PDB file of C-alpha atoms in Angstrom:
ATOM      1  CA  MET Y   1     108.595  64.418  71.428  1.00 67.00           C
ATOM      2  CA  ASN Y   2     109.758  67.095  69.017  1.00 80.00           C
ATOM      3  CA  THR Y   3     107.674  69.975  67.735  1.00 84.00           C
ATOM      4  CA  LYS Y   4     106.915  68.353  64.384  1.00 86.00           C
ATOM      5  CA  ALA Y   5     105.712  65.152  66.054  1.00 86.00           C
ATOM      6  CA  LYS Y   6     103.487  67.142  68.432  1.00 82.00           C
ATOM      7  CA  LYS Y   7     101.941  69.041  65.534  1.00 81.00           C
ATOM      8  CA  GLN Y   8     101.263  65.813  63.655  1.00 83.00           C
ATOM      9  CA  ALA Y   9      99.665  64.266  66.742  1.00 81.00           C
ATOM     10  CA  ILE Y  10      97.430  67.277  67.262  1.00 77.00           C
ATOM     11  CA  ASP Y  11      96.488  67.487  63.581  1.00 78.00           C
ATOM     12  CA  SER Y  12      95.548  63.797  63.517  1.00 78.00           C
ATOM     13  CA  VAL Y  13      93.003  64.431  66.295  1.00 74.00           C
ATOM     14  CA  LEU Y  14      91.688  67.699  64.862  1.00 73.00           C
ATOM     15  CA  VAL Y  15      90.574  65.983  61.676  1.00 73.00           C
ATOM     16  CA  HIS Y  16      87.922  64.156  63.703  1.00 70.00           C
ATOM     17  CA  LEU Y  17      86.607  67.383  65.183  1.00 76.00           C
ATOM     18  CA  LEU Y  18      85.556  69.012  61.926  1.00 78.00           C
ATOM     19  CA  ASP Y  19      81.885  68.173  62.534  1.00 79.00           C
ATOM     20  CA  SER Y  20      81.831  70.338  65.645  1.00 79.00           C
ATOM     21  CA  ARG Y  21      83.578  73.143  63.801  1.00 81.00           C
ATOM     22  CA  GLN Y  22      80.997  73.048  61.020  1.00 83.00           C
ATOM     23  CA  ALA Y  23      78.108  72.982  63.496  1.00 80.00           C
ATOM     24  CA  ILE Y  24      79.386  76.095  65.279  1.00 80.00           C
ATOM     25  CA  LYS Y  25      80.078  77.857  62.009  1.00 82.00           C
ATOM     26  CA  LYS Y  26      76.505  77.164  60.920  1.00 85.00           C
ATOM     27  CA  LYS Y  27      74.780  77.910  64.282  1.00 81.00           C
ATOM     28  CA  SER Y  28      76.736  80.888  65.594  1.00 80.00           C
ATOM     29  CA  SER Y  29      78.850  82.854  63.160  1.00 75.00           C
ATOM     30  CA  SER Y  30      80.003  85.448  65.723  1.00 85.00           C
ATOM     31  CA  PHE Y  31      81.100  82.764  68.194  1.00 83.00           C
ATOM     32  CA  TYR Y  32      82.883  80.917  65.402  1.00 82.00           C
ATOM     33  CA  PHE Y  33      84.604  84.076  64.188  1.00 87.00           C
ATOM     34  CA  ALA Y  34      85.830  85.049  67.660  1.00 87.00           C
ATOM     35  CA  PHE Y  35      87.293  81.682  68.558  1.00 86.00           C
ATOM     36  CA  SER Y  36      88.581  80.743  65.118  1.00 84.00           C
ATOM     37  CA  ARG Y  37      91.372  83.299  65.655  1.00 90.00           C
ATOM     38  CA  LEU Y  38      92.891  81.123  68.391  1.00 91.00           C
ATOM     39  CA  PRO Y  39      95.530  78.509  67.593  1.00 90.00           C
ATOM     40  CA  ARG Y  40      93.837  75.633  65.792  1.00 81.00           C
ATOM     41  CA  TYR Y  41      93.980  73.118  68.654  1.00 78.00           C
ATOM     42  CA  GLN Y  42      92.510  75.618  71.136  1.00 87.00           C
ATOM     43  CA  ALA Y  43      89.755  76.715  68.784  1.00 84.00           C
ATOM     44  CA  PHE Y  44      88.719  73.138  68.060  1.00 80.00           C
ATOM     45  CA  SER Y  45      88.629  72.333  71.780  1.00 82.00           C
ATOM     46  CA  ILE Y  46      86.223  75.199  72.372  1.00 85.00           C
ATOM     47  CA  PHE Y  47      84.112  74.254  69.341  1.00 81.00           C
ATOM     48  CA  VAL Y  48      83.715  70.702  70.665  1.00 82.00           C
ATOM     49  CA  LEU Y  49      82.678  71.920  74.122  1.00 84.00           C
ATOM     50  CA  TYR Y  50      80.218  74.423  72.671  1.00 82.00           C
ATOM     51  CA  ASP Y  51      78.745  71.801  70.339  1.00 79.00           C
ATOM     52  CA  PHE Y  52      78.443  69.310  73.190  1.00 81.00           C
ATOM     53  CA  LEU Y  53      76.740  71.726  75.543  1.00 81.00           C
TER      54      LEU Y  53
END
């Protein structure tokens, strides 16, 4: 799988994780700010875990 295909695959999943991102942004602005500086796929993974827990 080439780099462009990997990015498209990741982006297609990230679209479904926007609810978690919005919840964190609303609930904890400092947490959101700190982790939003990570690469997008890593940040969204952390947002989903935080939102779940």
